[in-house]
Short mmCIF file of C-alpha atoms in Angstrom, two decimals:
data_model
loop_
_atom_site.label_atom_id
_atom_site.label_comp_id
_atom_site.label_asym_id
_atom_site.label_seq_id
_atom_site.Cartn_x
_atom_site.Cartn_y
_atom_site.Cartn_z
CA UNK A 1 -0.28 0.36 0.13
CA UNK A 2 1.04 3.52 -1.10
CA UNK A 3 1.10 6.57 1.21
CA UNK A 4 1.79 9.24 -1.58
CA UNK A 5 0.78 9.72 -5.45
CA UNK A 6 2.54 11.77 -7.79
CA UNK A 7 1.38 11.96 -11.71
CA UNK A 8 2.97 12.92 -14.71
CA UNK A 9 0.89 14.79 -17.32
CA UNK A 10 0.48 13.83 -20.70
CA UNK A 11 -1.02 10.48 -21.09
CA UNK A 12 -1.67 10.21 -18.20
CA UNK A 13 -3.83 12.85 -16.57
CA UNK A 14 -4.43 14.36 -20.13
CA UNK A 15 -4.51 12.83 -23.09
CA UNK A 16 -2.33 15.13 -25.20
CA UNK A 17 -0.56 12.03 -27.32
CA UNK A 18 -2.57 12.97 -31.26
CA UNK A 19 -2.21 16.69 -30.61
CA UNK A 20 1.77 16.69 -29.24
CA UNK A 21 2.65 14.31 -32.06
CA UNK A 22 0.69 15.92 -35.06
CA UNK A 23 1.86 19.16 -33.49
CA UNK A 24 5.56 17.83 -33.94
CA UNK A 25 5.13 16.75 -36.70
CA UNK A 26 3.84 20.28 -38.24
CA UNK A 27 6.25 22.33 -37.28
CA UNK A 28 9.16 19.87 -38.50
CA UNK A 29 7.35 19.80 -42.27
CA UNK A 30 7.28 23.46 -41.80
CA UNK A 31 10.82 23.27 -42.10
CA UNK A 32 11.24 20.40 -44.06
CA UNK A 33 11.79 17.71 -42.34
CA UNK A 34 8.95 15.43 -42.79
CA UNK A 35 7.93 12.09 -41.16
CA UNK A 36 5.04 9.86 -39.91
CA UNK A 37 3.43 10.94 -36.64
CA UNK A 38 4.66 6.95 -35.61
CA UNK A 39 8.02 7.45 -36.23
CA UNK A 40 7.62 10.56 -33.70
CA UNK A 41 6.00 8.33 -30.81
CA UNK A 42 9.63 8.40 -29.28
CA UNK A 43 9.23 12.50 -27.96
CA UNK A 44 6.19 11.09 -25.81
CA UNK A 45 7.66 11.42 -22.41
CA UNK A 46 10.60 14.04 -22.37
CA UNK A 47 11.29 17.43 -22.84
CA UNK A 48 11.10 19.44 -25.93
CA UNK A 49 14.46 19.71 -26.42
CA UNK A 50 15.74 15.63 -25.95
CA UNK A 51 13.07 15.13 -28.44
CA UNK A 52 15.02 17.87 -31.20
CA UNK A 53 18.42 16.43 -30.57
CA UNK A 54 17.32 13.67 -31.89
CA UNK A 55 15.98 14.75 -35.43
CA UNK A 56 17.93 16.46 -38.00
CA UNK A 57 16.24 19.91 -36.84
CA UNK A 58 18.89 22.73 -37.14
CA UNK A 59 17.04 25.94 -35.80
CA UNK A 60 15.82 24.54 -32.55
CA UNK A 61 14.65 26.94 -30.88
CA UNK A 62 12.56 28.62 -34.27
CA UNK A 63 11.37 24.36 -34.34
CA UNK A 64 10.80 24.65 -30.70
CA UNK A 65 8.69 27.74 -30.44
CA UNK A 66 6.10 26.45 -33.66
CA UNK A 67 6.14 22.86 -31.72
CA UNK A 68 4.67 24.82 -28.68
CA UNK A 69 2.70 27.45 -30.50
CA UNK A 70 0.47 24.38 -32.53
CA UNK A 71 0.00 22.25 -29.31
CA UNK A 72 -1.33 25.65 -28.78
CA UNK A 73 -3.82 26.26 -31.03
CA UNK A 74 -4.86 22.52 -30.79
CA UNK A 75 -5.13 22.89 -27.08
CA UNK A 76 -9.12 22.32 -27.35
CA UNK A 77 -8.65 18.77 -28.57
CA UNK A 78 -7.46 17.75 -25.19
CA UNK A 79 -9.13 16.08 -22.51
CA UNK A 80 -8.72 15.04 -19.60
CA UNK A 81 -8.99 11.21 -19.51
CA UNK A 82 -11.58 9.71 -17.77
CA UNK A 83 -12.01 9.42 -14.03
CA UNK A 84 -8.74 11.34 -12.98
CA UNK A 85 -10.92 14.49 -11.26
CA UNK A 86 -12.76 11.97 -9.29
CA UNK A 87 -9.64 9.78 -8.49
CA UNK A 88 -7.43 13.38 -7.24
CA UNK A 89 -10.77 14.08 -5.47
CA UNK A 90 -10.08 11.75 -3.45
CA UNK A 91 -6.30 11.72 -3.09
CA UNK A 92 -4.15 14.19 0.31
CA UNK A 93 -0.66 15.24 -0.61
CA UNK A 94 -0.10 13.99 -4.13
CA UNK A 95 2.20 15.71 -6.78
CA UNK A 96 3.33 15.98 -10.30
CA UNK A 97 6.30 14.96 -11.98
CA UNK A 98 6.01 16.62 -15.88
CA UNK A 99 8.80 16.38 -18.99
CA UNK A 100 6.54 20.17 -19.72
CA UNK A 101 8.72 22.79 -19.24
CA UNK A 102 7.33 26.24 -17.18
CA UNK A 103 5.63 28.14 -20.69
CA UNK A 104 4.40 24.52 -21.58
CA UNK A 105 2.04 24.05 -18.16
CA UNK A 106 0.65 27.02 -18.74
CA UNK A 107 -0.76 26.56 -21.73
CA UNK A 108 -0.85 22.94 -21.87
CA UNK A 109 -2.08 21.99 -18.38
CA UNK A 110 -3.37 24.26 -15.62
CA UNK A 111 -5.96 25.64 -18.33
CA UNK A 112 -7.60 22.39 -17.51
CA UNK A 113 -8.16 23.10 -13.68
CA UNK A 114 -6.50 20.09 -12.23
CA UNK A 115 -3.80 22.12 -9.69
CA UNK A 116 -6.14 22.56 -7.35
CA UNK A 117 -5.69 19.21 -5.95
CA UNK A 118 -2.10 19.15 -6.02
CA UNK A 119 0.52 19.90 -3.39
CA UNK A 120 3.66 20.22 -5.39
CA UNK A 121 4.07 20.30 -8.67
CA UNK A 122 7.58 19.50 -10.66
CA UNK A 123 7.85 20.68 -14.23
CA UNK A 124 10.51 20.57 -16.24
CA UNK A 125 11.87 24.39 -16.02
CA UNK A 126 12.81 23.33 -12.38
CA UNK A 127 15.25 20.60 -12.64
CA UNK A 128 18.81 20.68 -14.59
CA UNK A 129 17.86 17.05 -15.17
CA UNK A 130 15.18 15.68 -16.20
CA UNK A 131 13.64 12.53 -16.71
CA UNK A 132 14.64 9.25 -16.54
CA UNK A 133 16.92 11.20 -14.49
CA UNK A 134 15.68 11.02 -10.77
CA UNK A 135 16.24 14.69 -9.72
CA UNK A 136 12.46 15.62 -11.01
CA UNK A 137 11.20 13.16 -8.52
CA UNK A 138 13.10 13.15 -5.83
CA UNK A 139 12.38 16.58 -5.72
CA UNK A 140 9.26 16.41 -5.69
CA UNK A 141 8.78 13.65 -3.05
CA UNK A 142 11.06 16.25 -1.11
CA UNK A 143 8.88 19.03 -1.61
CA UNK A 144 5.78 16.54 -0.56
CA UNK A 145 8.25 15.14 2.65
CA UNK A 146 7.48 12.19 1.49
CA UNK A 147 9.25 8.34 1.85
CA UNK A 148 10.48 7.17 -2.25
CA UNK A 149 9.72 3.75 -0.60
CA UNK A 150 6.00 4.30 -0.12
CA UNK A 151 5.80 6.53 -3.07
CA UNK A 152 4.26 5.60 -6.20
CA UNK A 153 4.62 7.32 -9.77
CA UNK A 154 1.80 6.60 -11.81
CA UNK A 155 3.16 7.90 -15.81
CA UNK A 156 2.45 5.98 -18.67
CA UNK A 157 5.95 6.53 -20.49
CA UNK A 158 9.57 3.79 -20.06
CA UNK A 159 11.46 7.33 -19.28
CA UNK A 160 8.15 7.52 -16.24
CA UNK A 161 9.45 3.96 -14.95
CA UNK A 162 13.06 5.47 -15.19
CA UNK A 163 12.68 8.02 -13.54
CA UNK A 164 10.56 6.48 -10.76
CA UNK A 165 12.54 3.27 -9.66
CA UNK A 166 16.33 5.46 -10.11
CA UNK A 167 14.56 8.02 -7.33
CA UNK A 168 13.69 4.59 -5.32
CA UNK A 169 9.61 4.98 -5.92
CA UNK A 170 7.51 2.22 -7.00
CA UNK A 171 5.91 2.95 -10.87
CA UNK A 172 2.02 2.29 -11.63
CA UNK A 173 1.79 1.86 -15.51
CA UNK A 174 -1.15 4.22 -17.21
CA UNK A 175 -2.59 1.66 -18.88
CA UNK A 176 -5.41 3.65 -20.24
CA UNK A 177 -2.60 6.29 -22.18
CA UNK A 178 0.19 3.60 -22.40
CA UNK A 179 -2.34 1.82 -23.89
CA UNK A 180 0.74 -0.93 -24.26
CA UNK A 181 2.39 -3.60 -21.26
CA UNK A 182 5.63 -4.10 -23.57
CA UNK A 183 8.11 -2.58 -22.26
CA UNK A 184 6.82 -2.91 -19.11
CA UNK A 185 7.83 -5.90 -17.45
CA UNK A 186 9.43 -4.25 -14.46
CA UNK A 187 6.33 -2.18 -13.56
CA UNK A 188 5.52 -2.43 -10.25
CA UNK A 189 1.63 -1.73 -10.89
CA UNK A 190 -0.47 -1.99 -13.86
CA UNK A 191 -3.41 0.64 -14.07
CA UNK A 192 -6.10 -0.24 -16.46
CA UNK A 193 -8.11 2.70 -15.08
CA UNK A 194 -8.09 5.57 -13.03
CA UNK A 195 -9.46 3.95 -10.19
CA UNK A 196 -7.49 1.66 -9.88
CA UNK A 197 -5.00 3.29 -7.75
CA UNK A 198 -7.46 3.43 -5.04
CA UNK A 199 -6.72 0.13 -4.16
CA UNK A 200 -3.60 0.27 -3.63
CA UNK A 201 -3.91 3.42 -1.18
#
């Protein structure tokens, strides 16, 4: 049983996958780089900087700005996953650790009125190292004043799982966002729907 739950954002709290990848694909296309959407799935769960570093992008700042501007335009297509709000309302002392930076949080997280449920929010702008490095999760747990041994980090990406284990916490696979279990053999808990979290508290 866990005393603390910390959540990822994209693919865990918010159904953003299609919007993130579509916006990235358009931004890359605008500079003559054409990819299929599935070829860009690696970008989910890591910072935009890391994603663009793995692509043949010369002016990363310009592409990044275009990517995030396109995401903001598509924001109305993003939805909170069914059942998330009901679960958050039943939990105390919870946190968020995300690869979104501060600017992305302003347009892609805070408008969804979820921040009210969290006692600590750590984004990519808050730490020098990012997932899968443990620092963001360690910072969040320190802010909450909790023990990693009794903490469950819920996410949808292998980067989330690596971050959790490196920080000494357990990892809960948000199957509603990940939509697959391959690559997650080391997940401590597989959660088919958000309400499953309550079984482990």
